[in-house]
mmCIF file of C-alpha atoms in Angstrom:
data_model
loop_
_atom_site.group_PDB
_atom_site.id
_atom_site.type_symbol
_atom_site.label_atom_id
_atom_site.label_comp_id
_atom_site.label_asym_id
_atom_site.label_seq_id
_atom_site.Cartn_x
_atom_site.Cartn_y
_atom_site.Cartn_z
ATOM 1 C CA UNK A 563 72.013 78.624 -124.892
ATOM 2 C CA UNK A 564 68.976 76.756 -123.733
ATOM 3 C CA UNK A 565 66.570 75.752 -126.428
ATOM 4 C CA UNK A 566 63.213 74.924 -125.058
ATOM 5 C CA UNK A 567 60.997 72.551 -126.919
ATOM 6 C CA UNK A 568 57.323 73.251 -126.980
ATOM 7 C CA UNK A 569 55.525 70.580 -125.021
ATOM 8 C CA UNK A 570 52.549 68.768 -126.399
ATOM 9 C CA UNK A 571 49.692 68.558 -123.971
ATOM 10 C CA UNK A 572 47.574 65.458 -123.640
ATOM 11 C CA UNK A 573 44.603 67.373 -125.011
ATOM 12 C CA UNK A 574 46.590 68.432 -128.095
ATOM 13 C CA UNK A 575 47.821 64.890 -128.643
ATOM 14 C CA UNK A 576 44.273 63.535 -128.487
ATOM 15 C CA UNK A 577 43.134 66.144 -130.997
ATOM 16 C CA UNK A 578 45.734 64.746 -133.417
ATOM 17 C CA UNK A 579 45.507 61.015 -132.631
ATOM 18 C CA UNK A 580 41.719 60.617 -132.344
ATOM 19 C CA UNK A 581 40.909 61.481 -135.987
ATOM 20 C CA UNK A 582 43.679 59.139 -137.163
ATOM 21 C CA UNK A 583 42.235 56.334 -135.042
ATOM 22 C CA UNK A 584 38.750 56.943 -136.416
ATOM 23 C CA UNK A 585 40.057 56.895 -139.998
ATOM 24 C CA UNK A 586 41.889 53.626 -139.293
ATOM 25 C CA UNK A 587 38.771 51.993 -137.811
ATOM 26 C CA UNK A 588 36.699 53.144 -140.786
ATOM 27 C CA UNK A 589 39.240 51.620 -143.188
ATOM 28 C CA UNK A 590 39.113 48.296 -141.314
ATOM 29 C CA UNK A 591 35.291 48.365 -141.353
ATOM 30 C CA UNK A 592 35.177 49.101 -145.096
ATOM 31 C CA UNK A 593 37.639 46.267 -145.749
ATOM 32 C CA UNK A 594 35.503 43.740 -143.901
ATOM 33 C CA UNK A 595 32.239 44.956 -145.417
ATOM 34 C CA UNK A 596 33.693 44.599 -148.914
ATOM 35 C CA UNK A 597 35.545 41.343 -148.322
ATOM 36 C CA UNK A 598 33.190 39.312 -146.150
ATOM 37 C CA UNK A 599 29.617 38.613 -147.125
ATOM 38 C CA UNK A 600 28.296 37.515 -143.750
ATOM 39 C CA UNK A 601 27.914 34.041 -145.232
ATOM 40 C CA UNK A 602 29.751 31.058 -143.779
ATOM 41 C CA UNK A 603 30.622 27.576 -144.935
ATOM 42 C CA UNK A 604 30.179 25.047 -142.143
ATOM 43 C CA UNK A 605 31.056 21.370 -142.109
ATOM 44 C CA UNK A 606 31.832 18.591 -139.693
ATOM 45 C CA UNK A 607 35.041 16.572 -139.928
ATOM 46 C CA UNK A 608 36.378 13.573 -138.071
ATOM 47 C CA UNK A 609 39.990 12.461 -138.381
ATOM 48 C CA UNK A 610 42.332 10.471 -136.119
ATOM 49 C CA UNK A 611 45.175 12.955 -136.850
ATOM 50 C CA UNK A 612 45.855 16.565 -135.895
ATOM 51 C CA UNK A 613 46.352 18.717 -138.966
ATOM 52 C CA UNK A 614 45.243 21.900 -140.708
ATOM 53 C CA UNK A 615 42.259 22.344 -143.022
ATOM 54 C CA UNK A 616 42.108 25.012 -145.706
ATOM 55 C CA UNK A 617 39.208 26.279 -147.816
ATOM 56 C CA UNK A 618 39.807 27.980 -151.190
ATOM 57 C CA UNK A 619 37.265 30.246 -152.922
ATOM 58 C CA UNK A 620 37.377 30.645 -156.708
ATOM 59 C CA UNK A 621 35.721 33.888 -157.746
ATOM 60 C CA UNK A 622 37.266 33.880 -161.219
ATOM 61 C CA UNK A 623 40.931 34.074 -160.195
ATOM 62 C CA UNK A 624 41.235 30.287 -159.748
ATOM 63 C CA UNK A 625 42.440 28.799 -156.478
ATOM 64 C CA UNK A 626 45.201 30.768 -154.764
ATOM 65 C CA UNK A 627 46.523 31.295 -151.239
ATOM 66 C CA UNK A 628 45.152 34.859 -151.048
ATOM 67 C CA UNK A 629 41.603 33.551 -151.456
ATOM 68 C CA UNK A 630 41.770 30.892 -148.756
ATOM 69 C CA UNK A 631 41.441 30.402 -145.015
ATOM 70 C CA UNK A 632 43.045 27.858 -142.659
ATOM 71 C CA UNK A 633 41.897 26.336 -139.395
ATOM 72 C CA UNK A 634 43.196 23.530 -137.167
ATOM 73 C CA UNK A 635 41.742 20.031 -137.281
ATOM 74 C CA UNK A 636 41.955 18.154 -134.000
ATOM 75 C CA UNK A 637 42.228 14.374 -133.782
ATOM 76 C CA UNK A 638 38.908 12.753 -132.859
ATOM 77 C CA UNK A 639 37.971 9.131 -132.235
ATOM 78 C CA UNK A 640 35.822 7.487 -134.904
ATOM 79 C CA UNK A 641 32.271 8.810 -134.765
ATOM 80 C CA UNK A 642 33.184 12.103 -133.041
ATOM 81 C CA UNK A 643 33.193 15.248 -135.175
ATOM 82 C CA UNK A 644 34.644 18.738 -135.034
ATOM 83 C CA UNK A 645 32.670 21.579 -136.599
ATOM 84 C CA UNK A 646 34.632 23.932 -138.862
ATOM 85 C CA UNK A 647 33.236 27.319 -139.899
ATOM 86 C CA UNK A 648 34.774 29.525 -142.583
ATOM 87 C CA UNK A 649 33.594 33.075 -143.374
ATOM 88 C CA UNK A 650 32.989 33.483 -147.102
ATOM 89 C CA UNK A 651 33.953 36.544 -149.165
ATOM 90 C CA UNK A 652 31.552 38.877 -150.905
ATOM 91 C CA UNK A 653 31.887 37.410 -154.384
ATOM 92 C CA UNK A 654 30.340 35.206 -157.020
ATOM 93 C CA UNK A 655 31.994 31.874 -156.305
ATOM 94 C CA UNK A 656 32.347 29.383 -159.136
ATOM 95 C CA UNK A 657 34.208 26.700 -157.142
ATOM 96 C CA UNK A 658 35.038 25.715 -153.578
ATOM 97 C CA UNK A 659 38.062 23.550 -152.822
ATOM 98 C CA UNK A 660 38.638 22.005 -149.416
ATOM 99 C CA UNK A 661 41.992 20.671 -148.231
ATOM 100 C CA UNK A 662 40.921 18.702 -145.144
ATOM 101 C CA UNK A 663 44.423 17.653 -143.985
ATOM 102 C CA UNK A 664 48.042 18.508 -144.728
ATOM 103 C CA UNK A 665 49.105 14.890 -144.282
ATOM 104 C CA UNK A 666 48.168 11.353 -145.243
ATOM 105 C CA UNK A 667 45.314 9.747 -143.351
ATOM 106 C CA UNK A 668 41.611 9.109 -143.220
ATOM 107 C CA UNK A 669 38.823 11.557 -142.542
ATOM 108 C CA UNK A 670 35.046 11.756 -142.693
ATOM 109 C CA UNK A 671 33.078 14.808 -143.828
ATOM 110 C CA UNK A 672 29.389 15.504 -143.215
ATOM 111 C CA UNK A 673 26.808 18.313 -142.994
ATOM 112 C CA UNK A 674 28.443 20.747 -145.435
ATOM 113 C CA UNK A 675 26.390 23.912 -145.867
ATOM 114 C CA UNK A 676 26.532 27.615 -146.625
ATOM 115 C CA UNK A 677 24.541 29.879 -144.322
ATOM 116 C CA UNK A 678 23.830 33.563 -144.083
ATOM 117 C CA UNK A 679 22.857 34.372 -140.521
ATOM 118 C CA UNK A 680 20.441 31.660 -139.421
ATOM 119 C CA UNK A 681 19.294 30.834 -142.981
ATOM 120 C CA UNK A 682 20.846 27.924 -144.869
ATOM 121 C CA UNK A 683 21.550 29.143 -148.400
ATOM 122 C CA UNK A 684 22.975 25.874 -149.730
ATOM 123 C CA UNK A 685 23.066 22.370 -148.255
ATOM 124 C CA UNK A 686 25.559 20.139 -150.060
ATOM 125 C CA UNK A 687 24.402 16.651 -150.908
ATOM 126 C CA UNK A 688 27.049 14.050 -149.961
ATOM 127 C CA UNK A 689 27.315 13.221 -153.681
ATOM 128 C CA UNK A 690 28.571 16.806 -154.208
ATOM 129 C CA UNK A 691 31.620 16.220 -151.977
ATOM 130 C CA UNK A 692 34.140 15.049 -154.565
ATOM 131 C CA UNK A 693 37.635 13.576 -154.315
ATOM 132 C CA UNK A 694 40.079 15.789 -156.210
ATOM 133 C CA UNK A 695 43.778 15.029 -155.608
ATOM 134 C CA UNK A 696 45.759 12.591 -153.450
ATOM 135 C CA UNK A 697 42.615 10.662 -152.487
ATOM 136 C CA UNK A 698 42.798 6.860 -152.761
ATOM 137 C CA UNK A 699 39.261 5.977 -151.665
ATOM 138 C CA UNK A 700 35.850 7.625 -151.235
ATOM 139 C CA UNK A 701 33.001 5.802 -149.478
ATOM 140 C CA UNK A 702 29.587 7.265 -148.793
ATOM 141 C CA UNK A 703 27.314 6.011 -146.009
ATOM 142 C CA UNK A 704 24.175 8.089 -145.542
ATOM 143 C CA UNK A 705 25.165 11.730 -145.003
ATOM 144 C CA UNK A 706 28.805 10.881 -144.203
ATOM 145 C CA UNK A 707 31.606 10.599 -146.748
ATOM 146 C CA UNK A 708 34.764 8.736 -145.697
ATOM 147 C CA UNK A 709 38.019 9.416 -147.519
ATOM 148 C CA UNK A 710 41.465 7.890 -147.304
ATOM 149 C CA UNK A 711 44.474 9.485 -148.920
ATOM 150 C CA UNK A 712 47.199 7.953 -150.990
ATOM 151 C CA UNK A 713 50.307 6.947 -148.975
ATOM 152 C CA UNK A 714 52.584 9.932 -148.390
ATOM 153 C CA UNK A 715 49.906 12.512 -149.231
ATOM 154 C CA UNK A 716 50.820 16.032 -148.176
ATOM 155 C CA UNK A 717 47.914 17.999 -149.658
ATOM 156 C CA UNK A 718 44.790 15.921 -150.307
ATOM 157 C CA UNK A 719 41.981 18.003 -151.806
ATOM 158 C CA UNK A 720 38.230 17.821 -152.256
ATOM 159 C CA UNK A 721 35.837 19.875 -154.331
ATOM 160 C CA UNK A 722 32.385 20.937 -153.194
ATOM 161 C CA UNK A 723 30.379 20.815 -156.411
ATOM 162 C CA UNK A 724 28.422 23.991 -157.074
ATOM 163 C CA UNK A 725 25.734 23.394 -159.683
ATOM 164 C CA UNK A 726 25.699 27.133 -160.395
ATOM 165 C CA UNK A 727 27.650 30.171 -159.205
ATOM 166 C CA UNK A 728 27.178 30.956 -155.557
ATOM 167 C CA UNK A 729 26.334 34.658 -155.379
ATOM 168 C CA UNK A 730 27.293 36.165 -152.024
ATOM 169 C CA UNK A 731 26.908 39.816 -151.114
#
């Protein structure tokens, strides 16, 4: 007994798959519209070590891994800077924490700002870049802030002082 299976034509398959693809793309779009504000935090960092930087956003749930982003930091000679840019969520942010390295070392931070498109929404004063944990020394020279960690540091942290909630989106 031969049992023949009905074959599915390419046209029939597209009729089924295309709406599913459109629904998936719409879900991705909605996610990004609701989770990213179009605003970015940008800063420049100089460090003689390769590492990873991480930014944390506190929108009322305190600092947690789910509300953070990571990016690599590449070793640079003194006086040369790497620009880091982090997309910010659509939220009312009460605090921003920055983990510049995942190791002990020195690093310099400058030109920290929040922008939306080409407009700068908030320019951080160097005095608003604060040592938080595992920082041994903070020195400010003009618009640059030099930090050195405690020996053996694995997670030095800074805070970017917000004088009021940062309303994004």
